Amino acid sequence: MKKNNIGHLRKSYGKKELNDNLDYKSPFSLFKLWFDEAAKDERIEEVNAMTLSTISEDGFPRSRVVLLKEYSLDGFIFYTNYNSMKGRSISINPKVCLKFFWPSLEKQIILKGNASKVSKKKSDKYFDSRPEGSKMGAIVSPQSEKILNRDFLEGRLLNCIDKKNKLKRPNYWGGYIVKVISFEFWQGRPNRLHDRILFEIYRNKWNKYRLAP
C-alpha cells in the first residue's frame, strides 16, 4: 500500500479561552453551560453524541459513539443492549470514559466514571417513549453478535411487524448511568497551547486543576 502522508492536515485554534479565574464550584455547571452553547450551534447535528470507551473482554479498550439521554448531579444516562460488547464490558469492568467533541466550538469534554444499570422502571419509561421503529430495532437486533447477512435482520423485522401489538422493552435492553468522578474541559488555543481544566472529586468536594496541553 502506498504511503499516505497526511502530516500537513492541521488547523489553527483560537476562538475562546478558559482562564484561570474560572469560578465554578461544580463542573456540572460548566458542563451545562458548554452543552447549552453547543445545542444552540446550528453546525452541530447531534449535540448529545458522545464517545463511550470501555475495556473489552480481551483487555483492549474499545470506543463507540452513543447518545446521551439525560444528565444531572446523579450521573449521565445512555441506553443500549445489555448483551452488546459495551454491555458485556461494563459487566466486567464498570469504569468508563465519555467524551464530547464539538469542533465548531473548539471544545472537548472528557469524563471518567463508573457505570451501572438504571432501574427497570426507568428503562421501561424511556423505551415506551421511543418511536415504533426504534423499539422494533432494539427487539430484533442481537447487537454485536456475528450474523450471516442483512436479510437476517430484515426477516426478523418483518416478523416483528407481523406480530406487533404493544412493543415491550426486552429484558436485555436498558439504560446505564455513569457516576462521574472527573471532568476535563478542553478549549482549543493558538500554537497548540490549549486550555485544559480538570475537576476531580475527593471526599465529596470537587478540586480544580490546570493541565499542561
mmCIF file of C-alpha atoms in Angstrom, residues 36-196:
data_model
loop_
_atom_site.group_PDB
_atom_site.id
_atom_site.type_symbol
_atom_site.label_atom_id
_atom_site.label_comp_id
_atom_site.label_asym_id
_atom_site.label_seq_id
_atom_site.Cartn_x
_atom_site.Cartn_y
_atom_site.Cartn_z
ATOM 1 C CA ASP A 36 -26.346 24.566 26.078
ATOM 2 C CA GLU A 37 -23.965 26.603 23.925
ATOM 3 C CA ALA A 38 -23.389 23.619 21.655
ATOM 4 C CA ALA A 39 -27.137 22.909 21.470
ATOM 5 C CA LYS A 40 -27.678 26.388 20.019
ATOM 6 C CA ASP A 41 -24.979 25.949 17.374
ATOM 7 C CA GLU A 42 -26.687 25.033 14.089
ATOM 8 C CA ARG A 43 -23.460 23.473 12.794
ATOM 9 C CA ILE A 44 -23.727 20.676 15.385
ATOM 10 C CA GLU A 45 -26.208 17.989 14.286
ATOM 11 C CA GLU A 46 -26.210 15.767 17.383
ATOM 12 C CA VAL A 47 -25.060 17.722 20.382
ATOM 13 C CA ASN A 48 -25.694 14.713 22.644
ATOM 14 C CA ALA A 49 -23.433 12.373 20.666
ATOM 15 C CA MET A 50 -20.595 11.180 22.876
ATOM 16 C CA THR A 51 -17.796 8.652 22.598
ATOM 17 C CA LEU A 52 -18.083 5.860 25.155
ATOM 18 C CA SER A 53 -14.881 3.945 25.893
ATOM 19 C CA THR A 54 -14.808 0.663 27.790
ATOM 20 C CA ILE A 55 -12.282 -2.101 28.419
ATOM 21 C CA SER A 56 -13.303 -5.122 26.359
ATOM 22 C CA GLU A 57 -13.269 -8.731 27.431
ATOM 23 C CA ASP A 58 -9.973 -9.206 25.557
ATOM 24 C CA GLY A 59 -8.330 -6.435 27.588
ATOM 25 C CA PHE A 60 -8.311 -3.892 24.762
ATOM 26 C CA PRO A 61 -10.028 -0.502 25.017
ATOM 27 C CA ARG A 62 -12.969 -0.044 22.665
ATOM 28 C CA SER A 63 -14.751 3.189 21.751
ATOM 29 C CA ARG A 64 -18.035 3.921 20.012
ATOM 30 C CA VAL A 65 -20.472 6.813 19.724
ATOM 31 C CA VAL A 66 -23.669 6.658 21.799
ATOM 32 C CA LEU A 67 -26.286 9.281 22.627
ATOM 33 C CA LEU A 68 -26.625 10.976 25.996
ATOM 34 C CA LYS A 69 -30.292 10.917 27.013
ATOM 35 C CA GLU A 70 -30.250 12.523 30.440
ATOM 36 C CA TYR A 71 -27.807 14.121 32.842
ATOM 37 C CA SER A 72 -27.932 15.504 36.359
ATOM 38 C CA LEU A 73 -25.829 15.584 39.514
ATOM 39 C CA ASP A 74 -26.612 11.861 39.800
ATOM 40 C CA GLY A 75 -24.904 10.993 36.532
ATOM 41 C CA PHE A 76 -25.055 10.673 32.765
ATOM 42 C CA ILE A 77 -27.514 8.222 31.185
ATOM 43 C CA PHE A 78 -27.461 6.341 27.887
ATOM 44 C CA TYR A 79 -29.358 3.261 26.650
ATOM 45 C CA THR A 80 -28.200 0.133 24.860
ATOM 46 C CA ASN A 81 -28.406 -3.633 24.579
ATOM 47 C CA TYR A 82 -27.011 -5.160 27.761
ATOM 48 C CA ASN A 83 -25.681 -8.122 25.738
ATOM 49 C CA SER A 84 -23.714 -5.888 23.358
ATOM 50 C CA MET A 85 -19.928 -5.581 23.522
ATOM 51 C CA LYS A 86 -20.226 -2.452 25.642
ATOM 52 C CA GLY A 87 -22.734 -4.106 27.951
ATOM 53 C CA ARG A 88 -20.538 -7.166 28.440
ATOM 54 C CA SER A 89 -17.516 -4.944 29.003
ATOM 55 C CA ILE A 90 -19.304 -2.860 31.643
ATOM 56 C CA SER A 91 -20.415 -6.014 33.463
ATOM 57 C CA ILE A 92 -16.738 -6.968 33.815
ATOM 58 C CA ASN A 93 -15.275 -3.503 34.361
ATOM 59 C CA PRO A 94 -17.706 -0.652 35.105
ATOM 60 C CA LYS A 95 -15.016 2.030 34.726
ATOM 61 C CA VAL A 96 -15.777 4.010 31.563
ATOM 62 C CA CYS A 97 -14.841 7.206 29.774
ATOM 63 C CA LEU A 98 -17.215 9.593 27.988
ATOM 64 C CA LYS A 99 -16.087 12.253 25.524
ATOM 65 C CA PHE A 100 -17.918 15.107 23.829
ATOM 66 C CA PHE A 101 -16.218 16.925 20.938
ATOM 67 C CA TRP A 102 -17.748 19.958 19.251
ATOM 68 C CA PRO A 103 -15.259 21.024 16.534
ATOM 69 C CA SER A 104 -17.138 24.190 15.539
ATOM 70 C CA LEU A 105 -16.700 25.486 19.098
ATOM 71 C CA GLU A 106 -13.204 24.024 19.522
ATOM 72 C CA LYS A 107 -14.402 22.393 22.716
ATOM 73 C CA GLN A 108 -13.974 18.925 24.169
ATOM 74 C CA ILE A 109 -15.098 17.405 27.468
ATOM 75 C CA ILE A 110 -13.733 14.127 28.836
ATOM 76 C CA LEU A 111 -15.474 12.426 31.752
ATOM 77 C CA LYS A 112 -14.432 9.383 33.759
ATOM 78 C CA GLY A 113 -16.781 7.429 35.954
ATOM 79 C CA ASN A 114 -18.426 4.178 36.951
ATOM 80 C CA ALA A 115 -21.395 2.791 35.026
ATOM 81 C CA SER A 116 -24.319 0.861 36.478
ATOM 82 C CA LYS A 117 -27.775 -0.093 35.239
ATOM 83 C CA VAL A 118 -30.693 2.235 35.827
ATOM 84 C CA SER A 119 -33.913 0.837 37.294
ATOM 85 C CA LYS A 120 -36.190 -1.354 35.172
ATOM 86 C CA LYS A 121 -38.941 1.224 35.670
ATOM 87 C CA LYS A 122 -36.759 3.983 34.215
ATOM 88 C CA SER A 123 -35.727 1.804 31.264
ATOM 89 C CA ASP A 124 -39.387 0.914 30.619
ATOM 90 C CA LYS A 125 -40.397 4.555 30.661
ATOM 91 C CA TYR A 126 -37.707 5.574 28.172
ATOM 92 C CA PHE A 127 -38.343 2.571 25.897
ATOM 93 C CA ASP A 128 -42.048 3.420 25.757
ATOM 94 C CA SER A 129 -41.174 6.974 24.655
ATOM 95 C CA ARG A 130 -39.177 5.786 21.621
ATOM 96 C CA PRO A 131 -40.535 5.755 18.057
ATOM 97 C CA GLU A 132 -42.029 2.455 16.969
ATOM 98 C CA GLY A 133 -39.209 1.732 14.527
ATOM 99 C CA SER A 134 -36.575 2.258 17.223
ATOM 100 C CA LYS A 135 -38.423 -0.123 19.539
ATOM 101 C CA MET A 136 -38.505 -2.827 16.872
ATOM 102 C CA GLY A 137 -34.842 -2.273 16.059
ATOM 103 C CA ALA A 138 -33.904 -2.849 19.692
ATOM 104 C CA ILE A 139 -36.022 -6.016 19.818
ATOM 105 C CA VAL A 140 -34.821 -7.686 16.603
ATOM 106 C CA SER A 141 -31.088 -6.889 16.705
ATOM 107 C CA PRO A 142 -28.779 -9.249 18.618
ATOM 108 C CA GLN A 143 -26.355 -6.357 18.964
ATOM 109 C CA SER A 144 -22.643 -7.134 18.480
ATOM 110 C CA GLU A 145 -23.324 -10.773 17.518
ATOM 111 C CA LYS A 146 -21.994 -12.088 14.190
ATOM 112 C CA ILE A 147 -24.826 -12.587 11.692
ATOM 113 C CA LEU A 148 -24.946 -14.104 8.195
ATOM 114 C CA ASN A 149 -26.239 -11.120 6.234
ATOM 115 C CA ARG A 150 -28.622 -8.146 6.142
ATOM 116 C CA ASP A 151 -31.528 -10.411 5.229
ATOM 117 C CA PHE A 152 -31.332 -11.919 8.710
ATOM 118 C CA LEU A 153 -32.225 -8.564 10.247
ATOM 119 C CA GLU A 154 -34.843 -7.710 7.648
ATOM 120 C CA GLY A 155 -36.550 -11.058 8.215
ATOM 121 C CA ARG A 156 -36.669 -10.565 11.958
ATOM 122 C CA LEU A 157 -38.027 -7.056 11.462
ATOM 123 C CA LEU A 158 -40.845 -8.305 9.223
ATOM 124 C CA ASN A 159 -41.689 -10.967 11.773
ATOM 125 C CA CYS A 160 -41.790 -8.319 14.492
ATOM 126 C CA ILE A 161 -44.082 -6.129 12.377
ATOM 127 C CA ASP A 162 -46.453 -9.049 11.780
ATOM 128 C CA LYS A 163 -46.681 -9.877 15.472
ATOM 129 C CA LYS A 164 -46.631 -6.424 16.966
ATOM 130 C CA ASN A 165 -49.225 -5.451 19.485
ATOM 131 C CA LYS A 166 -47.695 -3.421 22.243
ATOM 132 C CA LEU A 167 -43.936 -3.412 21.836
ATOM 133 C CA LYS A 168 -42.451 -4.106 25.252
ATOM 134 C CA ARG A 169 -38.891 -3.486 26.335
ATOM 135 C CA PRO A 170 -36.860 -6.698 26.171
ATOM 136 C CA ASN A 171 -35.069 -7.525 29.396
ATOM 137 C CA TYR A 172 -31.704 -7.380 27.609
ATOM 138 C CA TRP A 173 -32.127 -3.690 26.737
ATOM 139 C CA GLY A 174 -31.994 -0.697 29.067
ATOM 140 C CA GLY A 175 -30.086 2.219 30.492
ATOM 141 C CA TYR A 176 -26.782 2.830 32.187
ATOM 142 C CA ILE A 177 -25.955 5.748 34.430
ATOM 143 C CA VAL A 178 -22.358 6.911 34.703
ATOM 144 C CA LYS A 179 -21.460 8.452 38.060
ATOM 145 C CA VAL A 180 -18.680 10.854 37.153
ATOM 146 C CA ILE A 181 -15.504 11.184 39.211
ATOM 147 C CA SER A 182 -13.612 13.582 36.919
ATOM 148 C CA PHE A 183 -14.283 16.167 34.200
ATOM 149 C CA GLU A 184 -11.692 17.606 31.848
ATOM 150 C CA PHE A 185 -12.675 20.688 29.854
ATOM 151 C CA TRP A 186 -10.548 21.366 26.754
ATOM 152 C CA GLN A 187 -10.626 24.612 24.808
ATOM 153 C CA GLY A 188 -8.546 24.966 21.645
ATOM 154 C CA ARG A 189 -5.978 27.786 21.759
ATOM 155 C CA PRO A 190 -3.315 29.187 19.395
ATOM 156 C CA ASN A 191 0.081 27.491 18.997
ATOM 157 C CA ARG A 192 -1.332 24.253 20.420
ATOM 158 C CA LEU A 193 -1.198 25.779 23.910
ATOM 159 C CA HIS A 194 -4.712 24.592 24.605
ATOM 160 C CA ASP A 195 -6.584 25.275 27.839
ATOM 161 C CA ARG A 196 -7.252 22.158 29.914
#
